[in-house]
XYZ file of C-alpha atoms in Angstrom:
499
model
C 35.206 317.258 -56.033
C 39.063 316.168 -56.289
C 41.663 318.363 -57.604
C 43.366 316.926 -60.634
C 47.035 317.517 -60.918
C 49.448 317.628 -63.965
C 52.739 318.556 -65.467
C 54.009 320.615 -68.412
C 56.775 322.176 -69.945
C 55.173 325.248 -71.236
C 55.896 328.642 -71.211
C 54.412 331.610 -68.828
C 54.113 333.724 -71.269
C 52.300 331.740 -74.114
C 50.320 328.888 -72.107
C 46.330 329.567 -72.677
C 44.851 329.115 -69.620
C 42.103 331.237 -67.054
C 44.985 331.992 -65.238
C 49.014 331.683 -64.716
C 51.095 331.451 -60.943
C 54.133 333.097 -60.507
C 56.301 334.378 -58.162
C 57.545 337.677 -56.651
C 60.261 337.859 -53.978
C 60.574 340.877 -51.366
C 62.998 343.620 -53.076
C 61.182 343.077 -56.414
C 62.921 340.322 -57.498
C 61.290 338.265 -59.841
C 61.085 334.808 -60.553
C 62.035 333.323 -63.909
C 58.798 333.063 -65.006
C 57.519 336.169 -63.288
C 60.341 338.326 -65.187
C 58.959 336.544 -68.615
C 55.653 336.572 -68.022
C 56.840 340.814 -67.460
C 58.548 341.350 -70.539
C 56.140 340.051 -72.533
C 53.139 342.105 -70.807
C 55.681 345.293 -71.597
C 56.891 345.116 -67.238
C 52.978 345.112 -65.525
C 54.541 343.295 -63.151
C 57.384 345.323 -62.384
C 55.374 348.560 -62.542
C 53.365 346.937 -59.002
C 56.258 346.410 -57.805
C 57.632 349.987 -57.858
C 53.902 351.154 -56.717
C 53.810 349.022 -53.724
C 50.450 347.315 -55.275
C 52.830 344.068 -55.169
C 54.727 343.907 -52.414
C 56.479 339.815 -52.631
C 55.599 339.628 -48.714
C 55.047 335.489 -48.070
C 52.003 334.385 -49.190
C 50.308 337.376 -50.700
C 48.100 337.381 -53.884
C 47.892 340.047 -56.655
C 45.273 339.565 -59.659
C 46.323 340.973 -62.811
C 43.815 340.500 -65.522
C 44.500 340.056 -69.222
C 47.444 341.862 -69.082
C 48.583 342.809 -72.748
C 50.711 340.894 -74.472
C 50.444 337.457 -72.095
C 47.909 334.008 -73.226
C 46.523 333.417 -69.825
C 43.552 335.676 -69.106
C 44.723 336.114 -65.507
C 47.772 336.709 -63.751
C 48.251 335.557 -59.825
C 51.182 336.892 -58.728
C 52.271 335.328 -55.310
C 54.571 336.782 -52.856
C 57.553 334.590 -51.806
C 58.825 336.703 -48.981
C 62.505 337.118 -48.388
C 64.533 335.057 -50.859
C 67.567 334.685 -48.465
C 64.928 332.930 -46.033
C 62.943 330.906 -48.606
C 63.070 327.519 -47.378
C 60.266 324.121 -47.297
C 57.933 326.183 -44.835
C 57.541 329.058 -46.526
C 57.236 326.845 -49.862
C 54.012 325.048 -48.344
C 52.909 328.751 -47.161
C 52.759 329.995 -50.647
C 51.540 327.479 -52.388
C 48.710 327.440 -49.617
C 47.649 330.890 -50.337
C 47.969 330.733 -54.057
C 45.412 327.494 -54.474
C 42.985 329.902 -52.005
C 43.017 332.706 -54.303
C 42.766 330.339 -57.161
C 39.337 328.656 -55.413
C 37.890 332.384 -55.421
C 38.147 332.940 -59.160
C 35.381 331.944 -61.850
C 37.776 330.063 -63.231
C 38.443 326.129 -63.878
C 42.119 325.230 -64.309
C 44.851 327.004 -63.824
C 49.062 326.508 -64.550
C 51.464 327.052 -61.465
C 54.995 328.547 -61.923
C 55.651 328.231 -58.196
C 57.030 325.124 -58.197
C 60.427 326.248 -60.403
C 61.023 327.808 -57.128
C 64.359 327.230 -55.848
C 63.923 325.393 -52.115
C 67.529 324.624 -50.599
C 67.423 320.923 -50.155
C 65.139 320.165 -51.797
C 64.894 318.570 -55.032
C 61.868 318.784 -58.456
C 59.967 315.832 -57.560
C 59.563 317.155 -53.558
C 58.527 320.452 -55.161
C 56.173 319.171 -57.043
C 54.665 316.915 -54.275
C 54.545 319.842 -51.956
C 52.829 321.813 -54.420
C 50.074 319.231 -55.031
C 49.558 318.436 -51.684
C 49.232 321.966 -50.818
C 46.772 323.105 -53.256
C 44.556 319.722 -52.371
C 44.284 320.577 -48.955
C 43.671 324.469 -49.409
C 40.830 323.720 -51.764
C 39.352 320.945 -49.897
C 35.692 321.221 -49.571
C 33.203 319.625 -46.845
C 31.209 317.532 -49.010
C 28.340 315.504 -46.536
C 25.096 315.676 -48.163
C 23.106 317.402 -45.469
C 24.976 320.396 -45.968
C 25.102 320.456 -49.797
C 27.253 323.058 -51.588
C 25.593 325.873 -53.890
C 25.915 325.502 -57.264
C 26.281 328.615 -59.726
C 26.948 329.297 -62.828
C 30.387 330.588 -62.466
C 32.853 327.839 -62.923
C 35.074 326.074 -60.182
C 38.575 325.205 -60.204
C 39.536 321.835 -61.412
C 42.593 321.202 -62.144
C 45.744 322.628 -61.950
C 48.772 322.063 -64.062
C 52.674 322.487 -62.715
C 55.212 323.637 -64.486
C 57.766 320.967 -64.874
C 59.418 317.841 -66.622
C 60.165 314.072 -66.032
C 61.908 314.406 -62.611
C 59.113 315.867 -60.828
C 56.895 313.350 -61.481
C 57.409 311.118 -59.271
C 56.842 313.592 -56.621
C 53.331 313.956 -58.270
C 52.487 311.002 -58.171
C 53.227 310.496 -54.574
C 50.817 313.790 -54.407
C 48.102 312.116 -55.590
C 48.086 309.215 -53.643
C 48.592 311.083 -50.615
C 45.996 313.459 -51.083
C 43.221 310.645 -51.828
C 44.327 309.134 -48.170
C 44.104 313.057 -46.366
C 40.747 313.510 -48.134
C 39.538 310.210 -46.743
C 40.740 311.033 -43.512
C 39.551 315.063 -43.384
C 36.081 313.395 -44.937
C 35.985 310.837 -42.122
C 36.732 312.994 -39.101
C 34.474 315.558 -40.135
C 30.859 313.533 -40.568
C 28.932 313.831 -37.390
C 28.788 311.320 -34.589
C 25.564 310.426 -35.516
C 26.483 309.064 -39.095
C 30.227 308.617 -38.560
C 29.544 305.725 -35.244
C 31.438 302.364 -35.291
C 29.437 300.459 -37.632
C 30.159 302.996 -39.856
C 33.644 303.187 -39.906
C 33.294 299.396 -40.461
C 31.320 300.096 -43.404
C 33.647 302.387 -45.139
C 36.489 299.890 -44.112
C 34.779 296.897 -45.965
C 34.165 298.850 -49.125
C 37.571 299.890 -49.189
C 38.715 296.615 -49.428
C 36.211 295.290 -51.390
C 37.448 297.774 -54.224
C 40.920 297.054 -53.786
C 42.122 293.514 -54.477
C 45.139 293.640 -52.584
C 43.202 294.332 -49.195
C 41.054 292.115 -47.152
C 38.996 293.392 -44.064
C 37.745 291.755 -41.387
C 35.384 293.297 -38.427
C 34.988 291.994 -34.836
C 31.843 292.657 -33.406
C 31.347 293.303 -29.587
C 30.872 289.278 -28.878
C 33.577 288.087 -30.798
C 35.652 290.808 -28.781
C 34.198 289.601 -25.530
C 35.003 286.035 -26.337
C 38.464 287.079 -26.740
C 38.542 288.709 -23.762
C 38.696 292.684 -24.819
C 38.077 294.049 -21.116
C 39.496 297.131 -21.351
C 37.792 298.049 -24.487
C 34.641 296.593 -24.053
C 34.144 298.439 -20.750
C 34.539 302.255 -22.422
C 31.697 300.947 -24.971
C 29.567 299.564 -22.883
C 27.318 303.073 -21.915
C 26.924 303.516 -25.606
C 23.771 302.309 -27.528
C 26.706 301.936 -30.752
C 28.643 298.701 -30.168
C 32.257 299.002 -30.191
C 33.967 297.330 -33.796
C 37.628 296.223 -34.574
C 38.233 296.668 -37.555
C 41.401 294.839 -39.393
C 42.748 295.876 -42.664
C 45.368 293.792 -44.215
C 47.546 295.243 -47.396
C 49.232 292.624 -49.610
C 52.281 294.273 -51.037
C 55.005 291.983 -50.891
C 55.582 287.799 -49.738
C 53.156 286.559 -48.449
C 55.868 285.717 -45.453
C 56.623 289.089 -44.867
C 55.638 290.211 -41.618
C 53.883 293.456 -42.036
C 53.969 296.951 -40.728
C 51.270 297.613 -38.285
C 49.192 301.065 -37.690
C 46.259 301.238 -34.809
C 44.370 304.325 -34.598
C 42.123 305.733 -32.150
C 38.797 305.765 -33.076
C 36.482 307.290 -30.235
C 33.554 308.045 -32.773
C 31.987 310.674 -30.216
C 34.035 311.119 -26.414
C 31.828 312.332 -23.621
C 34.049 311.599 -21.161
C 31.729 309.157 -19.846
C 30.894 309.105 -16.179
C 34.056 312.089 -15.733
C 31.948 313.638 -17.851
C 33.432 316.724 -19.900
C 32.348 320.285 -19.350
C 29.356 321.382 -22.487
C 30.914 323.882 -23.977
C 33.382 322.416 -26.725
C 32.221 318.890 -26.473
C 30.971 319.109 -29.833
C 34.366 319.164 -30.789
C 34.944 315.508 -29.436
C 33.822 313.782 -33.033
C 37.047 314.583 -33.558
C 38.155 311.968 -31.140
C 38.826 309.307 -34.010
C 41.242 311.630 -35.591
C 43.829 308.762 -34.881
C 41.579 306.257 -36.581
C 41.391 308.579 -39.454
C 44.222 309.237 -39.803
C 46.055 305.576 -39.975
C 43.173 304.904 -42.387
C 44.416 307.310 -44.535
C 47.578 306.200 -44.414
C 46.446 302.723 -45.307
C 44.626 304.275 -48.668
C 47.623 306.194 -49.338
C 49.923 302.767 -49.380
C 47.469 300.917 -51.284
C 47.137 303.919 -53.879
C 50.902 303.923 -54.558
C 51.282 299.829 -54.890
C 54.217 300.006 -51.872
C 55.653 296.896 -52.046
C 55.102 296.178 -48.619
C 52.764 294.244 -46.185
C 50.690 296.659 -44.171
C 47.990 296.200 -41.287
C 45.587 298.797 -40.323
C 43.797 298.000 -36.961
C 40.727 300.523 -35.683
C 38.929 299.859 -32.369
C 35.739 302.106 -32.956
C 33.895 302.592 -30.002
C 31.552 305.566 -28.723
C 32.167 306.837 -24.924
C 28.817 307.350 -23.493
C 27.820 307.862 -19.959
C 24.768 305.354 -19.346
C 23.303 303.020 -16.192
C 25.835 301.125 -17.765
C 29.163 302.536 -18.045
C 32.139 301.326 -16.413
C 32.823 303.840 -13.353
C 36.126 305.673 -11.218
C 37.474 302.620 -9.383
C 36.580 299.906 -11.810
C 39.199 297.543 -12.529
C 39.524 295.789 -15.566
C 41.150 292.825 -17.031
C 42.903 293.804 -20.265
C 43.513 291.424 -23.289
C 47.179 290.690 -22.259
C 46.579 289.884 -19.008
C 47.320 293.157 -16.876
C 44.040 294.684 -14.809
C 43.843 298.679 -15.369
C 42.089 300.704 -12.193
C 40.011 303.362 -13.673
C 40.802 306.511 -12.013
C 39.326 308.797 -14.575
C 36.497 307.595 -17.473
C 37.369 310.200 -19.382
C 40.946 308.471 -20.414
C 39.308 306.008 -22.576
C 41.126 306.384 -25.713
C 44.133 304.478 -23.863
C 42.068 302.283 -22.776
C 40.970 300.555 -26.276
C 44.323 301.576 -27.720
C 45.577 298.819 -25.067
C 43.877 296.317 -26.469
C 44.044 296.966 -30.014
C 47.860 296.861 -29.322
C 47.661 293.644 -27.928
C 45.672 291.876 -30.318
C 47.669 293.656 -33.299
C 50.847 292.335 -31.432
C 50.067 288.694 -30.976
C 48.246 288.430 -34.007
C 50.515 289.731 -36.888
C 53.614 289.984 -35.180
C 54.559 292.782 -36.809
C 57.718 294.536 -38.027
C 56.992 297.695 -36.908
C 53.796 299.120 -34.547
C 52.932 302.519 -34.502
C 50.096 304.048 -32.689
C 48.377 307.369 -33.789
C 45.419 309.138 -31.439
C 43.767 312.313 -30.156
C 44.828 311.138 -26.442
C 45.472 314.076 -24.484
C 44.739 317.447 -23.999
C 48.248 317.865 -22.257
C 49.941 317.312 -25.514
C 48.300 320.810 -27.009
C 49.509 322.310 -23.641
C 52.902 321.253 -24.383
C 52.691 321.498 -28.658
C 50.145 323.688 -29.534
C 48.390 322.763 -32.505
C 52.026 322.659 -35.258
C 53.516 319.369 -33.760
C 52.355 315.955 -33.043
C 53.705 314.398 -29.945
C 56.089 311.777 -30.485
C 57.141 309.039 -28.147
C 59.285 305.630 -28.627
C 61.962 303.725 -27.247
C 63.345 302.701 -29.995
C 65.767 305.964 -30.965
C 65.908 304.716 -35.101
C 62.560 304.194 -35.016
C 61.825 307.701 -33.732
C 64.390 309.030 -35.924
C 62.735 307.786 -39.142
C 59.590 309.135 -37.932
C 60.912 312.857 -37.487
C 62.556 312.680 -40.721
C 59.492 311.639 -42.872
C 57.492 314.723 -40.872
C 60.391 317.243 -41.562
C 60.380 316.166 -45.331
C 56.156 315.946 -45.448
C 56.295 319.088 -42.756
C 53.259 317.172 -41.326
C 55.947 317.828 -38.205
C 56.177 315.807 -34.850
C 58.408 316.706 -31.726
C 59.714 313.911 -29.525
C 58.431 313.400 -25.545
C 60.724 311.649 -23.212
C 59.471 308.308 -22.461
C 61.350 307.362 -19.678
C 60.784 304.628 -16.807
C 60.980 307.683 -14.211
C 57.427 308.521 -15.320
C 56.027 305.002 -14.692
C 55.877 305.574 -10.820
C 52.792 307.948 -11.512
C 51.166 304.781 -12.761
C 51.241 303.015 -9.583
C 48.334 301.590 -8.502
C 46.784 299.917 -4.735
C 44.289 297.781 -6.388
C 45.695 296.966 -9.950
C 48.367 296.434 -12.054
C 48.387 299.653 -13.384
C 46.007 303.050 -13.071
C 44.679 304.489 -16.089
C 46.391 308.259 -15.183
C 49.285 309.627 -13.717
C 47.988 312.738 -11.893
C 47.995 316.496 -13.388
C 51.651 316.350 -14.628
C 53.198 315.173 -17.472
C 50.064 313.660 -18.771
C 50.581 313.211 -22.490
C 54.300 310.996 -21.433
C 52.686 308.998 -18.315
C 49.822 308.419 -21.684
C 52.818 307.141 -23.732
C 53.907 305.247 -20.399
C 50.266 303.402 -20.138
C 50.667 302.274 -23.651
C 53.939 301.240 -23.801
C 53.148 298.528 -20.713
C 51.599 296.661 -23.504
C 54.010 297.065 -26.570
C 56.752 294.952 -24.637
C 58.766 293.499 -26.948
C 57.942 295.312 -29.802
C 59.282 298.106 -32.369
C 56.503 300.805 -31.245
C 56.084 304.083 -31.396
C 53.017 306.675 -30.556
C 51.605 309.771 -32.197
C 49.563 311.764 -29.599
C 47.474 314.290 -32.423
C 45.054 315.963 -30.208
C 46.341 319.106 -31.337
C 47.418 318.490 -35.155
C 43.981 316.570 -36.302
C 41.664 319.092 -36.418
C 41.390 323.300 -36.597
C 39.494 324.320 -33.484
C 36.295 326.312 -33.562
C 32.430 325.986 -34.881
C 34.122 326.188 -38.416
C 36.978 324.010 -37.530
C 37.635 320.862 -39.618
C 39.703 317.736 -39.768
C 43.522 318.358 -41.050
C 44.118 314.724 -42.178
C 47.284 314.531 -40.502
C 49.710 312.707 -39.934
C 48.567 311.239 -43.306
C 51.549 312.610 -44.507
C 53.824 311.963 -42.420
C 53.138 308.104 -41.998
C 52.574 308.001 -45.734
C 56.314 308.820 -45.940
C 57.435 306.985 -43.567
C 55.925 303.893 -45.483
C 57.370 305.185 -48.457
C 60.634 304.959 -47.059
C 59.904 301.478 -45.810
C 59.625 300.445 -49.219
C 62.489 302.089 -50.646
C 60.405 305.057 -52.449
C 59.624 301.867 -55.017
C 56.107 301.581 -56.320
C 54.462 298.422 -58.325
């Protein structure tokens, strides 16, 4: 089910709906439309307040129900924390918690006074987007058909309307766009290995474009891929009864002689580690291992949902790491599409392996603007991150700096690596151009390092998500990100215009 989003200028205090938002800040201070929504229920609010029953700590929830003298039948009062304090974090935080309590109420719709919310430096429109966004993700649902949801009789929310006028919309409608792209991402990532292979992918790829006129798609099957000479990528497919795709979406937003902007994603459908194989327990995690895939996916549908006026390409090499009489082994060398032969040193660091040559085709093909590269690459990057920030590496210092600002202002948040030529000597190999890994330390940067031996020449930059893309545990599911964050960085691209 998608969430459907609105505005309105109504009033707290008179709207008829299941159930009004509004704020409370630490101290008992009241929002605007907390205090009306107060006098008019003769100070129900304020009477919590002074009982302790509402305390305005960040992100709490207080039901009041058909309090006397107010339209909506419920009240959710949210906690803001400390107002001195409020800033975009905490902003995301509530609105978080208030679209959770919302999903556990019999109720369809609702009408948000959260976003009137002062937020230093930040402006209606990003208020409102932040909102949406917020409340999408919160109430997201796993929808696959082999797990199907119960119904009841009790309604389920459907829609929520913000409070505000004409110069948040645009900020809404960036929302929705967004959201459709994390949904299509989180939906993705979170099918099971066995349904979500290559040829899938490829599938969902094709109908995408099919129902989108500006888009084409075209898929390269493990022959044409050999007859181009895709050694690198080819080899970490080859144990794997699922033949690797490449799959190629082009966006036509602008002249047709506009070189585009170019995203590659990861997509290792199910990572065993191959012959290195990885230890049992939390392997079943590893169909998360075309979060990068995704991910840029999502960012596609996002651009092609808000008309950017700007040429986009969206390359995925899908391929399934399997450990078979056939897999490519510790010591292999391979010939890579540019040229340069990779000794394998570990199986298990495949995703560079088909990045390599996804980056190289993307590169000589479209010749393209801008290349960025988003995957699930290494487990050093959680090491160094944790799960909040998404690794961020480029030479290119403008390049990187657009990047961080689009994840401050999304706070789908990266943090920049180094991604100097120091680390390259941990690359060195006796028998090849280059080995596949650089030993035990710094292994998400000498990751960066591989990759960036085959973006010479180009404006390139890498997202390593392994711990952003998904929640971890049985229950865990795919985050979507960094939809957002690429989303607004193609926004900015464009000039935040819109067909």
């Amino acid at each position: 089910m998608t969430l459907q989003f609105s505005l309105g200028s109504i009033a707290p205090e008179t709207v008829e709906t299941p159930c009004v938002v509004v704020g409370v800040y630490e101290n008992g201070l009241l929002t605007s439309a907390a205090a009306r929504v107060d006098s008019a229920a003769g100070g129900a609010i304020k009477r919590q307040v002074e009982s302790g029953d509402i305390t305005g700590k960040g992100g709490s929830t207080t039901v009041l129900f058909a309090p006397h003298g107010v339209q909506a039948k419920r009240v959710l009062v949210v906690g803001l924390g400390a107002q001195k304090t409020f800033d975009g974090a905490r902003f995301q935080k509530v609105n978080l918690e208030a679209a959770r309590a919302l999903s556990r109420m019999p109720i369809d719709s609702a009408v948000s006074f959260l976003a009137e919310a002062d937020v230093p430096g930040h402006d209606a429109a990003w208020r409102a987007r932040t909102a949406a966004l917020a409340a999408d993700y919160a109430t997201y649902r796993y929808t696959a058909t082999f797990k199907p949801r119960e119904k009841g009789n009790q309604p389920e929310l459907r829609s929520i309307t913000f409070a505000g006028d004409e110069h948040a919309q645009p900020g809404l409608d960036q929302a929705i766009a967004i959201a459709e792209g994390v949904r299509f991402a989180r939906e993705l990532a979170n099918l099971p290995p066995n349904i979500c292979n290559p040829a899938y992918i490829a599938e969902q790829a094709v109908k995408f474009a099919d129902a989108h006129e500006p888009v084409s798609c075209k898929v390269l099957d493990h022959e044409e891929m050999e007859r181009l000479k895709f050694g690198s990528l080819l080899a970490v497919g080859r144990g794997s009864a699922n033949k690797p795709k490449l799959i190629v979406l082009e966006y036509k937003g602008a002249a047709a002689d506009e070189k585009p902007y170019a995203l590659v994603g990861k997509g290792i459908t199910f990572d065993t580690g191959g012959i290195s194989l990885k230890p049992g327990p939390g392997m079943e995690e590893m169909k998360f291992d075309m979060g990068g895939a995704a991910g840029v996916l999502g960012a596609f549908v996002s651009a092609v949902k808000l008309g950017l006026k700007i040429n986009l390409v969206c390359v995925v090499p899908a391929v399934e790491n399997m450990p078979d009489g056939d897999s490519y082994r510790p010591s292999d060398v391979l010939t890579s599409l540019s040229g340069l032969t990779i000794e394998v040193l570990n199986t298990d660091a495949e995703g560079r392996l088909i990045l390599c040559d996804a980056l190289s085709y993307t590169a000589q093909t479209f010749q393209p603007k801008v290349l960025i590269d988003a995957a699930t690459l290494t487990g050093a990057c959680v090491v160094a991150l944790g799960k909040y920030a998404s690794g961020l590496m480029s030479k290119h210092d403008d390049l990187a700096d657009e990047l961080l600002r689009a994840g401050e202002n999304t706070l789908d948040r990266a943090w920049r690596l180094p991604l100097w030529d120091d680390y390259q000597v941990q690359l060195e190999s006796g028998f090849a151009d280059v080995a596949n890994i650089g030993g035990k330390n710094a292994g998400a940067i000498t990751a960066g390092c591989f990759l960036s031996r085959f973006t010479e020449g180009q404006r390139w930059a890498h997202l390593d998500i392994a711990g952003t893309a998904w929640d971890e545990g049985r229950k865990g599911l795919a985050t979507g990100r960094p939809v957002p964050l690429l989303a607004q960085w193609l926004i900015d691209r464009a000039g935040g215009r819109e067909s």
